Coordinates of C-alpha atoms in Angstrom, one line a residue:
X1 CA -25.8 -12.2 -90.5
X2 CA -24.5 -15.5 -90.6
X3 CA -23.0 -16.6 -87.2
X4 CA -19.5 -17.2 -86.7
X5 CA -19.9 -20.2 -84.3
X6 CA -21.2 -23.4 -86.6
X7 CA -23.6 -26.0 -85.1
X8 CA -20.5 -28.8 -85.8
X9 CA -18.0 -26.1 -83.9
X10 CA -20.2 -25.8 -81.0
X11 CA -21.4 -29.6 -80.7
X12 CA -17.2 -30.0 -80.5
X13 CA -16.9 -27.5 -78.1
X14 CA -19.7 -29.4 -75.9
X15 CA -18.2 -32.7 -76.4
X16 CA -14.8 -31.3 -75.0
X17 CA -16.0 -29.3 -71.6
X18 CA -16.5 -32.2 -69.4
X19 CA -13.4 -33.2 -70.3
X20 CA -11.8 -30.0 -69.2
X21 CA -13.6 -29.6 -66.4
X22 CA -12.7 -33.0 -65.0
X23 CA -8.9 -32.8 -65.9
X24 CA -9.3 -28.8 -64.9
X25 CA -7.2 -28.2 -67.9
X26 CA -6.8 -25.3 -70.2
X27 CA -9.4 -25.3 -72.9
X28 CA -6.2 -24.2 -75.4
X29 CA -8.1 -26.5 -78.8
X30 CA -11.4 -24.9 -78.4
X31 CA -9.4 -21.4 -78.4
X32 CA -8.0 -22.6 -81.4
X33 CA -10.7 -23.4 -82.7
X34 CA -12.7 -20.4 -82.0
X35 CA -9.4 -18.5 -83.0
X36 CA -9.7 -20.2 -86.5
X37 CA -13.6 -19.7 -86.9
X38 CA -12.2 -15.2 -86.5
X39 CA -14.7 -15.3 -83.4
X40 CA -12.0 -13.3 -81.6
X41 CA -12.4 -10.6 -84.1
X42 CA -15.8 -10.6 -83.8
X43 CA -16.5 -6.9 -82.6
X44 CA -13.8 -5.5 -84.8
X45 CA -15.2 -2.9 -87.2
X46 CA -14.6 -5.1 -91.0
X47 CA -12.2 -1.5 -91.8
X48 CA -10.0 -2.5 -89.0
X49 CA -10.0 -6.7 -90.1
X50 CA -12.6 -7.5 -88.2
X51 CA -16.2 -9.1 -88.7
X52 CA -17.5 -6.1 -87.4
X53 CA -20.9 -7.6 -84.9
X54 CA -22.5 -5.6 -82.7
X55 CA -22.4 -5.9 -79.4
X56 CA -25.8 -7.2 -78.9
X57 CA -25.3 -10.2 -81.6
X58 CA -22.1 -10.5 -79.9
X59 CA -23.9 -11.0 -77.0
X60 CA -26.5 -13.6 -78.5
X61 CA -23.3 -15.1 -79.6
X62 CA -21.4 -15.6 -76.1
X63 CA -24.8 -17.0 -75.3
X64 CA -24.9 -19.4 -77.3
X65 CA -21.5 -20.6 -76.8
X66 CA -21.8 -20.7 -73.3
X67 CA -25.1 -22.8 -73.4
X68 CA -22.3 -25.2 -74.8
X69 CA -19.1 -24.8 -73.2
X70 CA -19.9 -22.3 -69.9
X71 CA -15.7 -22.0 -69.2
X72 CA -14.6 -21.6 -72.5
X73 CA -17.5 -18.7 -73.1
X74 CA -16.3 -16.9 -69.5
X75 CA -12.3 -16.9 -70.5
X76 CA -13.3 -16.0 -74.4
X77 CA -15.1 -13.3 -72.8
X78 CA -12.5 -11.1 -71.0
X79 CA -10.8 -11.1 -74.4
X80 CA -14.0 -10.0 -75.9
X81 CA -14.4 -7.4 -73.2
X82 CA -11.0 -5.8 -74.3
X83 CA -12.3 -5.5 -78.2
X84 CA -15.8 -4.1 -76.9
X85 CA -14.2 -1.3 -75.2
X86 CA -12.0 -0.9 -78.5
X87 CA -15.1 -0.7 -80.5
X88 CA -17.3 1.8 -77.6
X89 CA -14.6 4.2 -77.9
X90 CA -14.1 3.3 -81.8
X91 CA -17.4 4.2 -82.5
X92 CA -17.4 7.6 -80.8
X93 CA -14.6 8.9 -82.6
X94 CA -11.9 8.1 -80.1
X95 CA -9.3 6.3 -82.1
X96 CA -6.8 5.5 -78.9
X97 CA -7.7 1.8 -78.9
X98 CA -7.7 1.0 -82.7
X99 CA -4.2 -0.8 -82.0
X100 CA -5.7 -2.8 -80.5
X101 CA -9.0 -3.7 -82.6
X102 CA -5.9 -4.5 -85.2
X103 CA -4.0 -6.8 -83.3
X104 CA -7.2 -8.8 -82.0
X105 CA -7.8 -9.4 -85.4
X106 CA -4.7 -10.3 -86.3
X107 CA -4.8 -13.0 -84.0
X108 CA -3.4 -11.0 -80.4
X109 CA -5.6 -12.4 -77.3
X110 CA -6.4 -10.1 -74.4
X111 CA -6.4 -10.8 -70.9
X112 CA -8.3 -9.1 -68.0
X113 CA -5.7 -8.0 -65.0
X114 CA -8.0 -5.6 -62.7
X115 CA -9.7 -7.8 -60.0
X116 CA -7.4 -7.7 -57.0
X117 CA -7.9 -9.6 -53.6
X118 CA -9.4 -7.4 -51.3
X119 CA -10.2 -4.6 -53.4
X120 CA -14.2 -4.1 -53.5
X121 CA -13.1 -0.2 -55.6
X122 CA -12.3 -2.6 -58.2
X123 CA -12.6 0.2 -60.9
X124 CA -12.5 2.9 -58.7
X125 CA -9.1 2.3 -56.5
X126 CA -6.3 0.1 -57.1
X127 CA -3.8 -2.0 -54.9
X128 CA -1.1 -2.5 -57.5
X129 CA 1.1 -0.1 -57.7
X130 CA 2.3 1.6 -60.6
X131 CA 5.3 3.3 -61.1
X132 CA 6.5 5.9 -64.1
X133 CA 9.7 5.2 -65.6
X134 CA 10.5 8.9 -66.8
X135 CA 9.1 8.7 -70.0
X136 CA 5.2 8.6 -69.9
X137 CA 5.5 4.4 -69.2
X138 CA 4.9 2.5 -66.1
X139 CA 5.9 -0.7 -64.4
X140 CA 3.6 -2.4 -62.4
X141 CA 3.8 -4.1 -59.2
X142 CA 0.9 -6.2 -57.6
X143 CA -1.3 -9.0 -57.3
X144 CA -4.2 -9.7 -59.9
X145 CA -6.7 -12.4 -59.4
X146 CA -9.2 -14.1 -61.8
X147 CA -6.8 -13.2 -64.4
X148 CA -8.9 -15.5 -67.6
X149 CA -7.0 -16.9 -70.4
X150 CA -3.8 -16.7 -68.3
X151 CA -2.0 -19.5 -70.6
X152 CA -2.7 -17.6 -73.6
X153 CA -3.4 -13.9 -73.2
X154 CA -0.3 -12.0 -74.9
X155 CA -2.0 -9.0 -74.0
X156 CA -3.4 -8.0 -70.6
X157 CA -4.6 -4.9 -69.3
X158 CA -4.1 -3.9 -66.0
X159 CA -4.8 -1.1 -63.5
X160 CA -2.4 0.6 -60.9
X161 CA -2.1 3.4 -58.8
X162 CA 0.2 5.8 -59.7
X163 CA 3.3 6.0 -57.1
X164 CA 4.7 9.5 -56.3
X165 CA 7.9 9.1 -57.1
X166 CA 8.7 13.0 -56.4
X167 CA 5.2 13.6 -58.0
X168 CA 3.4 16.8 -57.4
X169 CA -0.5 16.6 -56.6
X170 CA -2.6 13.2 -56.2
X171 CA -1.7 9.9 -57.5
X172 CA -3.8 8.9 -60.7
X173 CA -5.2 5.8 -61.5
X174 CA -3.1 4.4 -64.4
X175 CA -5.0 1.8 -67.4
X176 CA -2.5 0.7 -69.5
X177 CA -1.5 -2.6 -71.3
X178 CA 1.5 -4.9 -70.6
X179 CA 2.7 -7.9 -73.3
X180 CA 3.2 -11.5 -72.3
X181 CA 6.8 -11.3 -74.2
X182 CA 7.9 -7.7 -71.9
X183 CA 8.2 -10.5 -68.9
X184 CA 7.9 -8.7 -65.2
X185 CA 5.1 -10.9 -64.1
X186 CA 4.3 -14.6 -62.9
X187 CA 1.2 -16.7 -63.2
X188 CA 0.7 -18.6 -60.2
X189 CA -0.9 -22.3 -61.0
X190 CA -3.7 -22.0 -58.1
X191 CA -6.9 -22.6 -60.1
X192 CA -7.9 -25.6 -58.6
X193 CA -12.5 -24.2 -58.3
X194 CA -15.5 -25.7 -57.9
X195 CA -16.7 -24.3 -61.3
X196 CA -16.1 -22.9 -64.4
X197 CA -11.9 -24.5 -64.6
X198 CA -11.3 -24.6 -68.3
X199 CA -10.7 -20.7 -68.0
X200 CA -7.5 -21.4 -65.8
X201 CA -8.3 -17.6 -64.4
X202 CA -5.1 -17.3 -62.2
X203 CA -3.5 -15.3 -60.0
X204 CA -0.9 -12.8 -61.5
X205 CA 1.8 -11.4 -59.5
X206 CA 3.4 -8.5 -61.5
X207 CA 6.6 -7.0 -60.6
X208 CA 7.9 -4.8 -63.3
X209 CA 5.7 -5.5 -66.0
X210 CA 5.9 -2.8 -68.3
X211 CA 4.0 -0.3 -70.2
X212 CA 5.4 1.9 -72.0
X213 CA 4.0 5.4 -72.8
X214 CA 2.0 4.5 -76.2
X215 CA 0.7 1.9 -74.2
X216 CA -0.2 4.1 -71.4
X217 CA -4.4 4.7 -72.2
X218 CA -5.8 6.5 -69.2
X219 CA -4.0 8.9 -66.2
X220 CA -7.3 9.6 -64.0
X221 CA -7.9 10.7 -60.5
X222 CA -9.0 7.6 -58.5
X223 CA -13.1 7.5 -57.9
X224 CA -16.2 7.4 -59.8
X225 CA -15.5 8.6 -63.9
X226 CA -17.5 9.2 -66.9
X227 CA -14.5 8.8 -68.9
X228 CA -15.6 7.2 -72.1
X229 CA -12.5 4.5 -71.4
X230 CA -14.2 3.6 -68.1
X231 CA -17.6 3.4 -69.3
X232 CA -16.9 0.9 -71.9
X233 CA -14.8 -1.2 -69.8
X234 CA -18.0 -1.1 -67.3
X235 CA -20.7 -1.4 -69.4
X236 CA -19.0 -4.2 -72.2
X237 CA -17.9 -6.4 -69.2
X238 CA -21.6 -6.5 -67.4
X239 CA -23.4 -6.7 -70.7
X240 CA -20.7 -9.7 -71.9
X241 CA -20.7 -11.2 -69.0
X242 CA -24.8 -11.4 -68.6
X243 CA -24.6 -13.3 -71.9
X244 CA -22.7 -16.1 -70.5
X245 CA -24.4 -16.7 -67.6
X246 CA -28.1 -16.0 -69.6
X247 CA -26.5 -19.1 -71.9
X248 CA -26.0 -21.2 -69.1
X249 CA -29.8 -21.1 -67.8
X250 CA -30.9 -21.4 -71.6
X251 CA -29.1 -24.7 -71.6
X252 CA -30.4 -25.7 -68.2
X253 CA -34.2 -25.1 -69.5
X254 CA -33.2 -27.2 -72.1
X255 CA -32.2 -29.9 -70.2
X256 CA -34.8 -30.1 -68.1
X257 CA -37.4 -30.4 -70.7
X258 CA -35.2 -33.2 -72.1
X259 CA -35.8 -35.0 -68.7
X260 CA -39.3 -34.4 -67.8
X261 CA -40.1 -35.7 -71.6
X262 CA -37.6 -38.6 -70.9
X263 CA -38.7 -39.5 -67.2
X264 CA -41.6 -41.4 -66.2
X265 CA -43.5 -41.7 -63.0
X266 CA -43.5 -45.0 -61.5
X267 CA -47.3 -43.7 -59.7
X268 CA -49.4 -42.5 -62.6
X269 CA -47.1 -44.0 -65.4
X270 CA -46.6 -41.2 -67.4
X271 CA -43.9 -39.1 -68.3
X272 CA -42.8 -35.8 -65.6
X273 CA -43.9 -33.6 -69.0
X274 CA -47.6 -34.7 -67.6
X275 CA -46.5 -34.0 -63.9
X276 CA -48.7 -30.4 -63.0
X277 CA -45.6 -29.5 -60.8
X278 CA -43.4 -30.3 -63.5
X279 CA -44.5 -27.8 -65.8
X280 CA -45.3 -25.4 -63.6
X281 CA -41.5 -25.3 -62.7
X282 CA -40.6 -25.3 -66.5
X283 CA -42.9 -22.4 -67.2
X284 CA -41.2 -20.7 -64.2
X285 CA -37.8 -20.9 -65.5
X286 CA -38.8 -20.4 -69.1
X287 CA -40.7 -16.8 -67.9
X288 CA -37.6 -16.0 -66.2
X289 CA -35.5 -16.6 -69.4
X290 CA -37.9 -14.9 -71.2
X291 CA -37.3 -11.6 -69.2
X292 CA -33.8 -11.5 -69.3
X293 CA -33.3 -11.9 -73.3
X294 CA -35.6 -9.0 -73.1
X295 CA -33.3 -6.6 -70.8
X296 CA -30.2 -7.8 -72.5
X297 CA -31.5 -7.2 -76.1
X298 CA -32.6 -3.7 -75.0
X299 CA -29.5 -3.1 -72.8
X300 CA -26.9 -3.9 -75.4
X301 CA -29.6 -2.6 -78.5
X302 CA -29.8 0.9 -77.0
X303 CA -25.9 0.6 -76.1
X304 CA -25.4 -0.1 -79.8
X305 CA -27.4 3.2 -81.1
X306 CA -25.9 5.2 -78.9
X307 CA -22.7 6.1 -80.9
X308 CA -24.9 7.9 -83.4
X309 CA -28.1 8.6 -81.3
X310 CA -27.5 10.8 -78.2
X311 CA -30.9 10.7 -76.7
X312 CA -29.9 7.5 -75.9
X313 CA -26.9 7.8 -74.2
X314 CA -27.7 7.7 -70.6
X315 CA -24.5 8.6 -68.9
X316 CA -23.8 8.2 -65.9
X317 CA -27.2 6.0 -65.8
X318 CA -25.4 3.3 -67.7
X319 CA -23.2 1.8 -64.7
X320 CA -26.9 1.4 -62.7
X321 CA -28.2 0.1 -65.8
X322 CA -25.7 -2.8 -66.5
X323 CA -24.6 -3.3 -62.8
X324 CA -28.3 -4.0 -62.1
X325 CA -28.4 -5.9 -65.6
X326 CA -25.5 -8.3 -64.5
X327 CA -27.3 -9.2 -60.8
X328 CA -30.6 -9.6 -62.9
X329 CA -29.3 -12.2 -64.9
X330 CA -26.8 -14.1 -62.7
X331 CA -29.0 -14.3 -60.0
X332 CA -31.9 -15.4 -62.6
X333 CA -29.6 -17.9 -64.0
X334 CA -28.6 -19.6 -60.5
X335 CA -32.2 -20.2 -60.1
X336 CA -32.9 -21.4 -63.3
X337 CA -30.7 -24.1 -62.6
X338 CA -31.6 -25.1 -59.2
X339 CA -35.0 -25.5 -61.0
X340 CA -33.6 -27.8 -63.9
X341 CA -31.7 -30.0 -60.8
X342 CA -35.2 -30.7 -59.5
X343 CA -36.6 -31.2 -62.5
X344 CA -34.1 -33.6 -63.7
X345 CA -33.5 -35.6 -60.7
X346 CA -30.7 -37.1 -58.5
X347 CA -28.6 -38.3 -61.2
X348 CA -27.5 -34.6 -61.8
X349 CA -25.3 -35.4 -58.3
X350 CA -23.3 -37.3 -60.0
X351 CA -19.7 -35.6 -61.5
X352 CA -20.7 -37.1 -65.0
X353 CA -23.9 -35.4 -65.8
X354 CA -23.7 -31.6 -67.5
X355 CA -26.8 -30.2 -65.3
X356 CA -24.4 -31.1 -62.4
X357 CA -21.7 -28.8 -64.4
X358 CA -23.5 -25.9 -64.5
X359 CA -24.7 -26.0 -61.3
X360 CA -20.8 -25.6 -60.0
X361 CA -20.1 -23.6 -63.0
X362 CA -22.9 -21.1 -62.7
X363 CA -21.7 -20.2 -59.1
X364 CA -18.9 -18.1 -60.7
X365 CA -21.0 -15.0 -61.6
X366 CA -21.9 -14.3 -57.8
X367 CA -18.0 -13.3 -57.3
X368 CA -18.1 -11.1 -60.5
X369 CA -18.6 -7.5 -60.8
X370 CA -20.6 -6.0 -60.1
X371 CA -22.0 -7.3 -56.3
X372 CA -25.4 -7.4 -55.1
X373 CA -23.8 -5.4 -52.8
X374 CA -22.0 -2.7 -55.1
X375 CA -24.8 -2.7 -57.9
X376 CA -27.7 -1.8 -54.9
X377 CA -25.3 1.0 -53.8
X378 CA -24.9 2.1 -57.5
X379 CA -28.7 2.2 -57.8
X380 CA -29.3 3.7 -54.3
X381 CA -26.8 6.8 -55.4
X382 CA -28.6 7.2 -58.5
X383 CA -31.9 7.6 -56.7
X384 CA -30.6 9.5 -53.0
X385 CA -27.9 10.8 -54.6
X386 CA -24.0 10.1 -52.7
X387 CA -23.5 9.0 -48.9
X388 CA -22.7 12.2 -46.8

């Protein structure tokens, strides 16, 4: 299938990142761009407008564009989270997102609006709190951090818990959607980062943004769920997000086999491509590489067959498979680059070279979902079974 992102679009879309990342300014005509090339439609089935990719050549996709432009690839990404979940629950014959496959394609773009300071439930618990206005809608009132796209989105999905409000019985966790035009919010200009600032992921204060009930998508007791809504928001947004940070250390490896063929050793006057360390540390991070194309390919493959192939549908083993997925590769990735720094020399210190760009940029996927932390508690359950 041809690929929606054209060598000329991406070699733009490199040209413009340092840019952005030195003025720490929107990347608003690369989402234009990308808007133009239908790469937000990407995922969306062809009946629904779409270009209908799977999520694994989605994934090789976000890759790709993140070896050459990291920020834009991260904020592009919440958006295609949103579309991913669309197309999980599409694909299963649950047709309570297909609004919104048809607005993506038509152009809509979808924010992120879970992450919350201090909230390590993330999609378990919520701090926001939402409130029912009588007649199946909520407002929503709270603070949302690493909110992607926030000049742009015009759709953003958010989480709440559900206020009583002369409600019988336990509060439920409430996913719904709010709209950019419904007002009841403010976005807070506080993304001033060390990496990764073309997204412009700021905070979100929302108070009274509002849902109404058509809107309204899940009603679920707080806690772990198997609801098919919460598995594709889980698994789409580790699987996604791999991709970006797998395209980073792809370009890292590829710069630093630029440098050790450009570099030469004033000792033995050859190039570092002759140095024995040198390659050693290349074949390092290329056999790294190596074994994370080959867990997302399967990952997002098997996620992909699934629909129509129940023996392999894991369940509940998907969140330890793509929470483990998303550590594997971020962590993988971070080295990767350390390894291309050393490899390439001092002149990566300096704010003008790119290896020195994704070295701050590729930072960012420690503070995403899921943790070390949360993802060896999800694997430790899966194995010991729950905490007493």
């Amino acid at each position: 299938m041809t690929s929606l992102l054209s060598d000329e679009l991406l070699a733009t879309l490199r040209e413009r990142a340092s840019d952005y990342d030195r003025d720490n300014a929107f990347f608003a005509e690369d989402l234009a761009d990308l808007q133009a090339a239908g790469y937000l439609g990407a995922m969306v089935p062809t009946a629904l407008g779409g270009s209908g990719r799977t999520l694994r050549e989605t994934a090789r996709e976000q890759a790709r564009l993140s070896a050459h432009a990291p920020a834009t690839a991260l904020a592009v990404n919440m958006h295609h989270v949103w579309v991913g979940v669309g197309r999980y629950l599409h694909e299963r014959g649950d047709s309570s997102l297909d609004w919104l496959l048809a607005e993506a394609a038509e152009g809509e773009i979808f924010g992120f609006g879970y992450s919350e300071p201090g909230n390590d439930l993330v999609l378990l618990g919520s701090r926001t709190e939402a409130r029912p206005d009588g007649a199946g809608g909520y407002s929503f009132h709270g603070r949302k951090i690493f909110t992607s796209n926030s000049p742009a989105w015009t759709r953003l999905g958010v989480l709440g818990l559900e206020s009583s409000n002369g409600r019988r019985g336990e509060p439920r966790l409430v996913h719904a959607f709010v709209t950019r035009d419904g007002g009841g919010f403010e976005i807070l200009d506080d993304w001033d980062t060390m990496g990764m600032r073309a997204s412009q992921s700021r905070s979100t204060l929302l108070d009274g943004a509002h849902a109404p009930a058509e809107r309204v998508l899940r009603l679920l007791p707080p806690g772990p769920s198997l609801d098919p809504y919460v598995l594709g928001i889980f698994t789409s947004f580790e699987v996604l997000l791999s991709s970006v940070y797998a395209g980073i250390a792809d370009r890292a490896l590829e710069l630093a086999v630029e440098a050790a063929g450009r570099r030469t050793s004033m000792k033995t006057g050859k190039t570092y491509a002759q140095d024995p360390d040198v390659r050693r540390r290349i074949a390092d991070m290329a056999l790294a590489q190596d074994s994370v194309w080959l867990q997302i390919d399967g990952i997002t493959r098997d996620l992909d067959a699934s629909a129509s192939d129940s023996t392999l549908d894991r369940g509940a083993g998907w969140f330890r498979a793509t929470a483990g997925l998303k550590v594997r590769v971020t962590e993988t990735a971070r080295e990767v680059v350390d390894q291309a720094i050393r490899v390439s020399g001092g002149s990566t210190y300096f704010n003008g070279s790119e290896l020195g760009r994704l070295y701050r940029d590729v930072l960012a996927g420690v503070f995403h979902p899921s943790s070390d932390d949360s993802a060896h508690a999800t694997v430790a359950q899966s194995l010991l079974g729950p905490l007493d």
